[in-house]
Coordinates of C-alpha atoms in Angstrom, one line a residue:
X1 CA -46.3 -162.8 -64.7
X2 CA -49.9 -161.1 -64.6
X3 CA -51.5 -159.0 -67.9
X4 CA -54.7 -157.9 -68.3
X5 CA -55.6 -159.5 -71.7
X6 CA -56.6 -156.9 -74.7
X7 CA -58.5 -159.5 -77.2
X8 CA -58.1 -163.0 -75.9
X9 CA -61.0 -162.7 -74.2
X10 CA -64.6 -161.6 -75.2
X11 CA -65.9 -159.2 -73.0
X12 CA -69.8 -158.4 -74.0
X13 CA -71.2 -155.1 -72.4
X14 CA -74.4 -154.0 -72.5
X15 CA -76.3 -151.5 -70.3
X16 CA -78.2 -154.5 -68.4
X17 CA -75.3 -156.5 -68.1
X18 CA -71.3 -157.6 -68.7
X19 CA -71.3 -161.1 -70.0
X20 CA -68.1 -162.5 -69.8
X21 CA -67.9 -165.3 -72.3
X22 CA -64.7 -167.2 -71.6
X23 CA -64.0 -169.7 -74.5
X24 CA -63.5 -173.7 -72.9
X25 CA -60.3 -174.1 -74.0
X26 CA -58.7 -171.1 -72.6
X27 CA -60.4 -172.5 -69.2
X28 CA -58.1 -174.9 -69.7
X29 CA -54.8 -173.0 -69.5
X30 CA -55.1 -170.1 -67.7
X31 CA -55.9 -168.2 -64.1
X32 CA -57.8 -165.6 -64.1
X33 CA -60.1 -163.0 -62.0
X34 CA -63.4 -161.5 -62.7
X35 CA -64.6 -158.8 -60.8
X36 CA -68.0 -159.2 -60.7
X37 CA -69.0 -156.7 -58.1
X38 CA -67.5 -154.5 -56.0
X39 CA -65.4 -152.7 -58.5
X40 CA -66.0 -149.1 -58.5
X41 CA -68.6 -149.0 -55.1
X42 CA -68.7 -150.6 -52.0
X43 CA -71.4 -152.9 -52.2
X44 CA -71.8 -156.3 -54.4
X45 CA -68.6 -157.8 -53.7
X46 CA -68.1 -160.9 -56.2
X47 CA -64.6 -161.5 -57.6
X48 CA -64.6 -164.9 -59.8
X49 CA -61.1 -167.0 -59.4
X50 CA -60.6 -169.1 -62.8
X51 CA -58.0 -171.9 -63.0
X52 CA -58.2 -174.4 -65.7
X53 CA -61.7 -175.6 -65.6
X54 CA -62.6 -174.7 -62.4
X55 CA -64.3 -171.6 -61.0
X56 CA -64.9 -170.3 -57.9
X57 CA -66.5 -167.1 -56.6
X58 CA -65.0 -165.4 -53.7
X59 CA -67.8 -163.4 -52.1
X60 CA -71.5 -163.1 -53.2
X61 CA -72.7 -159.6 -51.9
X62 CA -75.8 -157.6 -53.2
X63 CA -75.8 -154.3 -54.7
X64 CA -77.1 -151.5 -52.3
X65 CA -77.4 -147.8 -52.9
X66 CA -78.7 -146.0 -56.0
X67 CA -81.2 -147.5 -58.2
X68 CA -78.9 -148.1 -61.4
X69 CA -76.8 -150.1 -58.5
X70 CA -79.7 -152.1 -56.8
X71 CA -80.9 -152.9 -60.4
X72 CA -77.5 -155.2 -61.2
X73 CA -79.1 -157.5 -59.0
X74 CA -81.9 -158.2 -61.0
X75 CA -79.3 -158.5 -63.9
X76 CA -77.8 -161.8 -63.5
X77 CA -74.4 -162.3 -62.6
X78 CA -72.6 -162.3 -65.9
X79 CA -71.4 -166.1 -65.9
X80 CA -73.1 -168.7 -65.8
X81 CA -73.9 -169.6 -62.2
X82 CA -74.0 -173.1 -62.8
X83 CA -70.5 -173.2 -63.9
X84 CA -69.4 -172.2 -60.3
X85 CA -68.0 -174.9 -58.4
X86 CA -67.8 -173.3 -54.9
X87 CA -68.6 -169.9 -53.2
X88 CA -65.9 -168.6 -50.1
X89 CA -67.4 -165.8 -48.2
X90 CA -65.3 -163.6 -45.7
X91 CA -68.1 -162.6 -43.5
X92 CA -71.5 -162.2 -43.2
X93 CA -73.1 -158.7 -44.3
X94 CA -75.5 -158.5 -47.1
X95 CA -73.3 -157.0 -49.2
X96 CA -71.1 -160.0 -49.2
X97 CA -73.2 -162.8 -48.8
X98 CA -76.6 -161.5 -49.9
X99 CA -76.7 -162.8 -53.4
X100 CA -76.3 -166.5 -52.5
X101 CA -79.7 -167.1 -52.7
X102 CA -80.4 -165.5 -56.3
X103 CA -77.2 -167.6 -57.2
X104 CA -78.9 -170.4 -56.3
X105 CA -81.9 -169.5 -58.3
X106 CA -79.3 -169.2 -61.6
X107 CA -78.6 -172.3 -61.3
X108 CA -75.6 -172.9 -58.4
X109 CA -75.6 -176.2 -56.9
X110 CA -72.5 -176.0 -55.1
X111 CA -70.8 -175.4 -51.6
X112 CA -71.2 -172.3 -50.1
X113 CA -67.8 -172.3 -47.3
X114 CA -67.1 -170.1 -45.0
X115 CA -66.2 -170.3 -40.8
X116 CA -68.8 -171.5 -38.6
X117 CA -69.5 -168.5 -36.6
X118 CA -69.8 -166.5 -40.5
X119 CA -72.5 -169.3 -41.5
X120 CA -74.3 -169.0 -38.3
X121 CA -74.7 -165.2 -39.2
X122 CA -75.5 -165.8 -42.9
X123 CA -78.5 -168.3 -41.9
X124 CA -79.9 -165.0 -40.2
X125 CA -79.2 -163.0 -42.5
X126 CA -80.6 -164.4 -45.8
X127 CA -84.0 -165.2 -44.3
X128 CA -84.4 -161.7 -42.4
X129 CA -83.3 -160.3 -45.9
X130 CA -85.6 -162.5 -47.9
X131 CA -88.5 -162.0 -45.6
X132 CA -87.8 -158.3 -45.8
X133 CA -87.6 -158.6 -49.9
X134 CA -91.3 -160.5 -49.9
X135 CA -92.6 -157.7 -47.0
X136 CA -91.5 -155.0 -49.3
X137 CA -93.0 -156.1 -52.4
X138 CA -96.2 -156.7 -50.8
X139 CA -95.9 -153.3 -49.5
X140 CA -95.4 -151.6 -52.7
X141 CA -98.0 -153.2 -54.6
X142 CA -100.6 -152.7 -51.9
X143 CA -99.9 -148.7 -51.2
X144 CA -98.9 -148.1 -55.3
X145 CA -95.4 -146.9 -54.8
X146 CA -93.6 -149.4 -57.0
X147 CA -94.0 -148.7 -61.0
X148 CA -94.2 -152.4 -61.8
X149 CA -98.1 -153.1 -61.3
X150 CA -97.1 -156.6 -59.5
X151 CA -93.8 -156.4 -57.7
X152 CA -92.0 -159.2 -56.6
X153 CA -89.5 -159.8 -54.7
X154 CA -85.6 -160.3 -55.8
X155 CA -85.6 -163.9 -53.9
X156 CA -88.3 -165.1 -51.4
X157 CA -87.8 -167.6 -47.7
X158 CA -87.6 -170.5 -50.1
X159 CA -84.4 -169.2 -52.2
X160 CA -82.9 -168.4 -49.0
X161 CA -83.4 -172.0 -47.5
X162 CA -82.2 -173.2 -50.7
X163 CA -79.1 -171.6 -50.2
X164 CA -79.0 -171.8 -46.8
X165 CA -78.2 -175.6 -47.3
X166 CA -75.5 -175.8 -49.2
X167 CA -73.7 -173.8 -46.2
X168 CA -69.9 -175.8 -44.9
X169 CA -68.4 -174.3 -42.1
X170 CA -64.4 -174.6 -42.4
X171 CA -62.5 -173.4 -39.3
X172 CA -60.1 -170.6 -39.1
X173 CA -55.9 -171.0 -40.3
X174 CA -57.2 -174.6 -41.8
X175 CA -56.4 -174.6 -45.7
X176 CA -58.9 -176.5 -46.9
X177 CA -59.4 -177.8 -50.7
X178 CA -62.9 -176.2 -52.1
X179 CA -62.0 -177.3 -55.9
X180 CA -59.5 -179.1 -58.0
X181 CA -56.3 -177.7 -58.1
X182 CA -58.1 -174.9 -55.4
X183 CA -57.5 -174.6 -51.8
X184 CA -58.4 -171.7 -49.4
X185 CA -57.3 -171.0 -46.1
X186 CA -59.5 -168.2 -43.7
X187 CA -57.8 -166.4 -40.9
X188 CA -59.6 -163.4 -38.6
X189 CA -60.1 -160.3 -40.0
X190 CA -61.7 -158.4 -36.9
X191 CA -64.5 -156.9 -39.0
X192 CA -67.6 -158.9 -37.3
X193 CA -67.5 -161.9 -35.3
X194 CA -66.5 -164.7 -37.5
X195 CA -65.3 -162.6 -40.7
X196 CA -61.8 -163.7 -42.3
X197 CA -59.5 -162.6 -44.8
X198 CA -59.4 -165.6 -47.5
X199 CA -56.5 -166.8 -48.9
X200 CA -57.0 -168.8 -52.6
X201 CA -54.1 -170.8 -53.7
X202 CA -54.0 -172.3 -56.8
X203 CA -52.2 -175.2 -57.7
X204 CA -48.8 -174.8 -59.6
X205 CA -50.0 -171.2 -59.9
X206 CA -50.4 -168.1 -57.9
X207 CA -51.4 -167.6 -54.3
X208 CA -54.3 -164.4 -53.9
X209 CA -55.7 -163.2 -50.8
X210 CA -58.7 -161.2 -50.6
X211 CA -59.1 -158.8 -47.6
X212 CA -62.3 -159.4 -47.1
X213 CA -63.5 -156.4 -45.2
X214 CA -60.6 -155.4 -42.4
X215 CA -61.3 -154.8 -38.5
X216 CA -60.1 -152.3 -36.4
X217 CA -57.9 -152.4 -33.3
X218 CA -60.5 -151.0 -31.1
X219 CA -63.2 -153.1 -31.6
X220 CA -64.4 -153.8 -28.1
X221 CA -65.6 -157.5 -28.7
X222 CA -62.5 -158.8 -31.8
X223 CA -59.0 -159.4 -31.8
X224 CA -57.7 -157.5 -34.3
X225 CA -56.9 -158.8 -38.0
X226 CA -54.5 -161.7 -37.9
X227 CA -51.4 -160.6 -40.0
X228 CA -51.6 -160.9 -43.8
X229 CA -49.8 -164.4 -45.3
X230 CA -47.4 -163.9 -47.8
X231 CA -49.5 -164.0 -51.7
X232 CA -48.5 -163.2 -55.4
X233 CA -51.8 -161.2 -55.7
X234 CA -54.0 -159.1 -52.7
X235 CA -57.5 -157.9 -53.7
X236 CA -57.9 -155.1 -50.6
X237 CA -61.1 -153.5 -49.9
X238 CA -60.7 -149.6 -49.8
X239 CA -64.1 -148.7 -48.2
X240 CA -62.4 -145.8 -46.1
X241 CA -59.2 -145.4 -48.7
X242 CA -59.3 -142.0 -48.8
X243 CA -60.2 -141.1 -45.1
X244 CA -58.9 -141.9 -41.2
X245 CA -61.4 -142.5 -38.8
X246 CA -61.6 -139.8 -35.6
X247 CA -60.5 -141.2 -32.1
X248 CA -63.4 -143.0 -30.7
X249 CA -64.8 -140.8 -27.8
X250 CA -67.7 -141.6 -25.7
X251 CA -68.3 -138.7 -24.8
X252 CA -69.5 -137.7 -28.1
X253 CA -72.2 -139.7 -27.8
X254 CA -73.0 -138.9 -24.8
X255 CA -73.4 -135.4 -25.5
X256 CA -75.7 -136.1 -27.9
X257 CA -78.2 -138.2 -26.1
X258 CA -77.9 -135.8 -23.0
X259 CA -78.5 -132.7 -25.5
X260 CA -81.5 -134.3 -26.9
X261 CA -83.3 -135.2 -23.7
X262 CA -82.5 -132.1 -22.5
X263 CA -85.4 -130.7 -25.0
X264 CA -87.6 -133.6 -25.0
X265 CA -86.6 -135.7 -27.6
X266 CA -85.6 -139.4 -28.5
X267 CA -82.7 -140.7 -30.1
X268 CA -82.9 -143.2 -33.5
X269 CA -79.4 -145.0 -34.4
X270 CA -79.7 -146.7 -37.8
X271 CA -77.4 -149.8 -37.2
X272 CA -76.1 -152.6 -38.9
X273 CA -78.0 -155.8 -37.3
X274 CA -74.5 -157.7 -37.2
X275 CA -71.7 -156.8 -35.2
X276 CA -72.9 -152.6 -35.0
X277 CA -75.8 -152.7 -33.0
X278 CA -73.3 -154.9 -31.0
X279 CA -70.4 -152.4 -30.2
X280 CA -73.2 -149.9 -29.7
X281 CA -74.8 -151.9 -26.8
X282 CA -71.2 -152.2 -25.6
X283 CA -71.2 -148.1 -25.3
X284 CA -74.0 -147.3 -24.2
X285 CA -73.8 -149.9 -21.2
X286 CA -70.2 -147.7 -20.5
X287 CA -72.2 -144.6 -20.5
X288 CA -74.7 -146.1 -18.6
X289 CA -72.2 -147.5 -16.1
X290 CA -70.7 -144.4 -15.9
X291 CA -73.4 -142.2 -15.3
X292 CA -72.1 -140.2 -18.6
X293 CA -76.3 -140.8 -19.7
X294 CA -79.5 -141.0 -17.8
X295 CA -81.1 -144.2 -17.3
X296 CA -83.2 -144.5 -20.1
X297 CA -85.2 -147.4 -22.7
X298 CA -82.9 -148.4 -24.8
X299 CA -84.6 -150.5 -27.5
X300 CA -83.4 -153.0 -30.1
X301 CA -86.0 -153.3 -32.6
X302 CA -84.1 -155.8 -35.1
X303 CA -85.7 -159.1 -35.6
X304 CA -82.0 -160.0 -37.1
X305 CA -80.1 -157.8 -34.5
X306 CA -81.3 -160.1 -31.7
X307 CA -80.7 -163.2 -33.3
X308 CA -77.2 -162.3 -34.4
X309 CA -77.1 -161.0 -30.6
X310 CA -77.7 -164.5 -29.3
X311 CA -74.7 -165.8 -31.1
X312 CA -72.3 -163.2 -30.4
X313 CA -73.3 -163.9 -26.6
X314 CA -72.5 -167.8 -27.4
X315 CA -69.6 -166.7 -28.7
X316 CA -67.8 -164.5 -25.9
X317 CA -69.1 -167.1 -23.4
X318 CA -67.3 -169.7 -25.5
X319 CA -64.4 -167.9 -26.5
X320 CA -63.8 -168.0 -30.0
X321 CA -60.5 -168.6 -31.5
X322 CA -61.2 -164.3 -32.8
X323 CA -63.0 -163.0 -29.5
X324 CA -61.0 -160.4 -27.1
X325 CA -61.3 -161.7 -23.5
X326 CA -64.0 -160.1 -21.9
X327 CA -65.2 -159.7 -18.3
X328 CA -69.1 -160.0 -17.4
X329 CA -71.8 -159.6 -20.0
X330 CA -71.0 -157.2 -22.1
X331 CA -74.7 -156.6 -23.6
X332 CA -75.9 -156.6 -20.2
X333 CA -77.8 -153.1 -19.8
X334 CA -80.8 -153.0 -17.4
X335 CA -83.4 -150.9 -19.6
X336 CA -82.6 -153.0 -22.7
X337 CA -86.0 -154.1 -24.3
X338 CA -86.1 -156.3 -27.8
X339 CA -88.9 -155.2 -29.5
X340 CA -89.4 -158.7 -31.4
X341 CA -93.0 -158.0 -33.0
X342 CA -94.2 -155.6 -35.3
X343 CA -96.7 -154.2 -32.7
X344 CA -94.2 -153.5 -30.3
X345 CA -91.6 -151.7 -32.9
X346 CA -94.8 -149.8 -33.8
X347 CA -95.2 -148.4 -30.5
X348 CA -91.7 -146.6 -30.5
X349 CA -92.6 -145.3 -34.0
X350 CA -93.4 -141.8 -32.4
X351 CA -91.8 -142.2 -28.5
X352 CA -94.2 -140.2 -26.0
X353 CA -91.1 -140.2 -23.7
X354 CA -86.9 -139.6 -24.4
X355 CA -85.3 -143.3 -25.1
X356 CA -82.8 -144.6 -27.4
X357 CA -84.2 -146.8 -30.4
X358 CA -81.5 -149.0 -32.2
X359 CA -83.3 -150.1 -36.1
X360 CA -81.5 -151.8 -38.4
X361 CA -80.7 -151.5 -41.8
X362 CA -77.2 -149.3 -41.0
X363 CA -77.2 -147.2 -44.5
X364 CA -81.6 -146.8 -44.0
X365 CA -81.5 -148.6 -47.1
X366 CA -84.7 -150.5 -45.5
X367 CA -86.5 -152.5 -42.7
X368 CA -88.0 -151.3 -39.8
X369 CA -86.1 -148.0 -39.1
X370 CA -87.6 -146.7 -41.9
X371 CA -90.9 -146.7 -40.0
X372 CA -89.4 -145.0 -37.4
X373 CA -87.4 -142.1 -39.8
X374 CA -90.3 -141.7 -41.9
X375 CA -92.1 -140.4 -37.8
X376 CA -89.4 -138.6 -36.6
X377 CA -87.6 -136.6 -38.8
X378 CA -90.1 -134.5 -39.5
X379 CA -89.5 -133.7 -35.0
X380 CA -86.8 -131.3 -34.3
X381 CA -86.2 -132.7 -30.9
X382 CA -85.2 -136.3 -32.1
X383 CA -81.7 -136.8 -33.3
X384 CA -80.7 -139.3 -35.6
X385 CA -77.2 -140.8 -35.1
X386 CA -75.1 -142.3 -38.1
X387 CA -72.6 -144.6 -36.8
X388 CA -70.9 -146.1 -40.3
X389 CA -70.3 -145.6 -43.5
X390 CA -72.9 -144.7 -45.8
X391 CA -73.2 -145.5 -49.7
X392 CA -73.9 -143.3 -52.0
X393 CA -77.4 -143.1 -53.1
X394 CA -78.4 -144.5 -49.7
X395 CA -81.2 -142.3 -47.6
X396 CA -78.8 -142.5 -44.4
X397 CA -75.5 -140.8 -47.3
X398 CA -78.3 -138.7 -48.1
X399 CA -79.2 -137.7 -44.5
X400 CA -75.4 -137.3 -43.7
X401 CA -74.6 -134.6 -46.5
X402 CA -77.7 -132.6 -45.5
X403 CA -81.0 -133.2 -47.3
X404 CA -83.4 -131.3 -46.2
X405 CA -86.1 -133.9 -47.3
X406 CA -85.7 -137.7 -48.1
X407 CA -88.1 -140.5 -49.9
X408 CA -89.2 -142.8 -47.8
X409 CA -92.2 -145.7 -49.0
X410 CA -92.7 -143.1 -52.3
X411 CA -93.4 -139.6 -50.2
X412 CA -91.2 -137.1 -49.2
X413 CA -90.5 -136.6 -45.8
X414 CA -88.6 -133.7 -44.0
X415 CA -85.3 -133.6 -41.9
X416 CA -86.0 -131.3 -39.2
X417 CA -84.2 -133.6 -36.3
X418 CA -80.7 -133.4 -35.5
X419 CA -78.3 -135.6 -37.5
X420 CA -75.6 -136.5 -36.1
X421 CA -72.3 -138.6 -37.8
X422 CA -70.2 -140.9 -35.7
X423 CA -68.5 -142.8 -38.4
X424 CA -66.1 -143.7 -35.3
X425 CA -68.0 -146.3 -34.2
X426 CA -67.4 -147.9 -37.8
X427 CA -65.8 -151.5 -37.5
X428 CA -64.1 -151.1 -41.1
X429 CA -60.1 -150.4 -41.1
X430 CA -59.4 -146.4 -42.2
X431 CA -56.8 -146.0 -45.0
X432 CA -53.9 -146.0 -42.4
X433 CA -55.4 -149.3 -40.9
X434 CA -54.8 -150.8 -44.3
X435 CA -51.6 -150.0 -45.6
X436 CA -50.5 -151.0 -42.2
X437 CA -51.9 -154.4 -42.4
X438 CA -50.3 -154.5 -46.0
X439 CA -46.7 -153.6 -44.8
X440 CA -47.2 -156.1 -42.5
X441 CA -46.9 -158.7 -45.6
X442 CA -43.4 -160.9 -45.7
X443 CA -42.4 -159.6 -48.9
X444 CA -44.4 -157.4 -51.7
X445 CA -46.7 -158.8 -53.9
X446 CA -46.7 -159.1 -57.7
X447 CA -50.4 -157.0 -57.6
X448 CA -52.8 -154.9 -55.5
X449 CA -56.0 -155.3 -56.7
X450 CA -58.0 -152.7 -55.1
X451 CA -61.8 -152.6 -54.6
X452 CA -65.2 -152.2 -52.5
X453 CA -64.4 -148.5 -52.7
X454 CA -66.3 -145.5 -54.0
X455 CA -63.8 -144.3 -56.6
X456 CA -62.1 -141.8 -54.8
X457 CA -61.4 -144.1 -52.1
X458 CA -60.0 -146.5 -54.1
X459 CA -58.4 -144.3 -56.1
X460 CA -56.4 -142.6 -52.9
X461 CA -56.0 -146.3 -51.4
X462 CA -54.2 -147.0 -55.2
X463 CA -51.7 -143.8 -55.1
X464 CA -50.8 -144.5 -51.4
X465 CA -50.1 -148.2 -51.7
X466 CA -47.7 -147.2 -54.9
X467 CA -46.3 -144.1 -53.3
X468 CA -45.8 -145.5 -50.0
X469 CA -45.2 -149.1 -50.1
X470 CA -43.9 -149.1 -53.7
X471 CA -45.8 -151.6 -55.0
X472 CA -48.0 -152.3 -58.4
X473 CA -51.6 -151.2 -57.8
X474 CA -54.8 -151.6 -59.7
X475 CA -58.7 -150.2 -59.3
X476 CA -59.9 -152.9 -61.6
X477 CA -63.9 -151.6 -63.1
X478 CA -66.7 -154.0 -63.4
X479 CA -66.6 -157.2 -65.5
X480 CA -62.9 -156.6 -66.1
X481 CA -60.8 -160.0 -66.3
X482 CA -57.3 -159.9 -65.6
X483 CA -54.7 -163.3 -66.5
X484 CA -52.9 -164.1 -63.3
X485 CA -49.6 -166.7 -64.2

C-alpha cells in the first residue's frame, strides 16, 4: 500500500527552506521518501529513503540554473544531515553528486557508495568544482560584481577532501547492505562511464529503484542501460519527458564547422567535462578521419575534462563491465591540444586563426568557457555549438532561445555569433527511451515517481507512463514525503 500522508507528518515551509520534521517514533514504523531535490527541475537531485530509524539519501546533486534555484544550496538541506546514515549516488555530474561536500559541512559523517569508475569521477569533480567555487568568489569580490561585500564560496578544497574520504566503491549487480534493514544493488545505466540505476530494498518492505539518469543506445563509448529489475516503486528522471531526440548526424556538425571556417571564424562547444566532451572527441576524430572537416586545433581547455579523459582512457583499455568494445584509441585525434594552464586557455580566448575550442561547464553555468563566450560572441564569425540540455535560467538555455545579449562576470555582452543546438549529441534517454526502458520491467509497479524534469517534461513523461503503460504516476514537488508500505 503507498499514501501520501495529509497530517501525520509536519511539513514546515518557509521561503528559505522545507524542514521536514519527522517525529522519532514514526521513524520507527514507517518507509518513507523525501524529495529533497530534483522535484519540479532538473538539477539537485536528493530523494531521502526512510525506514524505521534509518535514513539514507539517494543522490546529493547541487542546484543549477536561476538564482532562486542556485540559492537552495545555500539553504540547507531540510533534515538534519547528521541523521543520514549513508549517501548512494548513480553517477557522477554535479548535479548529482555536487552537494556531498556541503553535506559534509552539515554535519554527515557517513559513507558515500557508489561504483568505482563513479567515485573516480566524483574525486575530480568535487575538487574542480570547489576550486571553481573559491576562484569565483575571489573573482567577484575583487572586480565588485557580487552584492555581498565579502563573498565566499558555497564549500572550499577542504570540504571537498572531506567528503572525498568517506567515498566506498561497490561494484556493479552486487547488492550490497549500506544500512540496517537497507541494501542497494547498482546496475549500468549508460549515461557516463560508471553511472547506474540504484535499486534500494528495504527489509520486510518495498523494493524502489531510482533511474538515476538513463543512457542512450548510441552512445559511442557505453553499453546501453542494463534492463530495469522488477520494484514496488520507480523514481524515473524525465529530463527529456516531453521531447525525442533528432537522429544523430555528423554531418550536422560538420556543416557547421566547415560554414564557419569558411568566413574566418572559430568554433566554441560548451561541454560537459564528463562523458560530453568525450563523445565529442569521438566525432570530431570521425570527421576528421573522414575528411568531412579540415584539419584543424582542436582544443580541450577543461582542467576536469582531461582528467576525467584519463580515466575514461583507463577504462576502454581495461574494459569495463559497462564499456562497448572498441577498436584503437578512440580520443586519438592528431591536432588535439589540452590547454592545462590558465595562460594557455587564455590564449584561445580570442583565436587569431579558425579551430575548435571544447570549455566546460555544458549549460555555461561557469568555469573557463565563460572567458571564452564573454570574447566571442560579441564576433559574428564564431559559432557557438550547444550539444545538451540546457536548464532554465542557465546562460547557454538563454543562448539557445535567442538572447540577443547575456550576463556574463556582471556585464552584458552581445550574441552576434552563430548558435547552433545539437541536443543530439545529448547522452540523456528521450521520452521514448524511457518508457521503453520502463516496459521493459517484469511486471508493473505499485508507483512511478517522476522527477529531474522541468514541469512540462515531467508532466508529459506522467500522462504517457499512465496512458501508455497503464500505470499509477506521480510528479511529487519539493519537500513532499510520501509513506511507502
Amino acid at each position: 500500500m503507498i499514501e501520501t500522508p495529509q497530517t501525520a507528518v509536519p511539513v514546515r515551509t518557509s521561503r528559505r527552506r522545507t524542514q521536514v520534521d519527522v517525529p522519532a517514533a514514526q521513524r520507527t514504523t514507517t518507509a518513507a521518501l523525501t524529495f529533497l531535490g530534483g522535484a519540479g527541475t532538473v538539477t539537485g537531485s536528493k530523494t531521502l529513503v526512510e525506514h524505521g530509524t534509518e535514513r539514507v539519501l539517494v543522490d546529493c546533486g547541487l542546484f543549477q540554473g536561476d538564482h532562486d534555484l542556485r540559492r537552495r544550496n545555500w539553504e540547507g538541506l531540510g533534515v538534519p544531515a547528521a541523521g543520514i546514515r549513508t549517501v548512494l549516488l548513480s553517477h557522477a555530474h554535479l548535479d548529482h553528486c555536487g552537494y556531498v561536500p556541503r553535506l559534509c559541512g552539515e554535519g554527515f559523517t557517513g559513507q558515500v557508495h557508489a561504483t568505482p569508475t563513479t567515485l573516480e569521477l566524483v574525486e575530480v569533480v568535487l575538487r574542480d568544482s570547489a576550486h571553481l567555487m573559491e576562484e569565483e568568489a575571489r573573482h567577484a569580490g575583487s572586480r565588485g560584481w557580487s552584492r555581498h561585500a565579502s563573498p565566499r564560496p558555497l564549500y572550499d578544497r577542504n570540504d571537498a577532501e572531506r567528503a572525498i574520504s568517506r567515498l566506498t566503491g561497490v561494484p556493479f549487480d552486487q547488492r550490497t547492505r549500506v544500512a540496517r534493514g537497507i541494501s542497494a544493488t547498482w546496475r549500468p545505466a549508460g549515461h557516463i562511464l560508471g553511472s547506474a540505476t540504484v535499486q534500494v530494498d528495504l527489509e520486510d518492505g518495498p523494493s524502489v529503484l531510482f533511474s538515476g539518469d538513463l543512457g542512450r543506445d548510441v552512445h559511442p563509448l557505453l553499453r546501453p542501460p542494463a534492463p530495469p529489475a522488477a520494484a514496488d516503486v520507480v523514481v524515473v528522471e524525465s529530463t527529456y519527458g516531453n521531447r525525442s531526440h533528432a537522429e544523430r548526424d555528423p554531418q550536422r556538425l560538420a556543416d557547421i564547422i566547415n560554414r564557419t571556417v569558411g568566413r574566418g571564424g572559430s568554433v566554441l562547444i560548451p561541454a560537459f567535462a564528463v562523458d560530453r566532451t568525450e563523445v565529442l572527441l569521438c566525432a570530431l576524430k570521425d570527421l576528421l578521419e573522414a575528411g568531412a572537416i579540415p584539419q584543424l586545433p582542436v582544443f580541450v581547455d577543461s582542467p576536469m575534462a582531461l582528467r576525467a579523459l584519463g580515466i575514461y582512457n583507463e577504462a576502454v583499455a581495461r574494459q569495463d563491465a559497462d564499456v562497448r568494445p572498441v577498436g584503437s584509441d578512440p580520443f586519438d585525434l592528431a591536432h588535439l591540444q589540452a590547454l592545462t594552464t590558465v595562460q594557455r586557455s587564455m590564449s584561445v580566448n580570442s583565436p587569431q586563426f579558425p579551430c575548435i575550442v571544447i570549455s566546460a561547464s555544458g549549460m555555461a553555468s561557469g568555469g573557463r568557457v565563460l572567458h571564452h563566450l564573454r570574447h566571442q560572441l560579441p564576433d559574428p564569425r564564431n559559432t557557438v555549438v550547444l550539444v545538451g540540455f540546457q536548464a532554465a535560467g542557465t546562460r547557454g538555455r538563454a543562448l539557445q532561445e535567442g538572447a540577443r545579449a547575456v550576463k556574463i562576470h556582471g556585464r552584458f555582452v552581445p550574441v552576434r555569433a552563430e548558435i547552433a543546438d545539437l541536443a543530439e549529441y545529448s547522452v540523456h534517454a528521450d521520452a521514448d527511451d524511457v518508457l521503453a526502458w520502463l516496459s521493459s520491467m517484469r511486471s508493473a509497479p505499485q508507483l512511478c515517481l517522476v522527477t529531474h524534469g522541468e514541469p512540462d517534461a515531467a508532466g508529459a513523461l506522467r500522462d504517457r507512463i499512465q496512458d501508455e503503460l497503464g500505470w499509477l504516476a506521480v510528479t511529487p514537488h519539493q519537500g513532499e514525503r510520501l509513506l511507502i508500505d
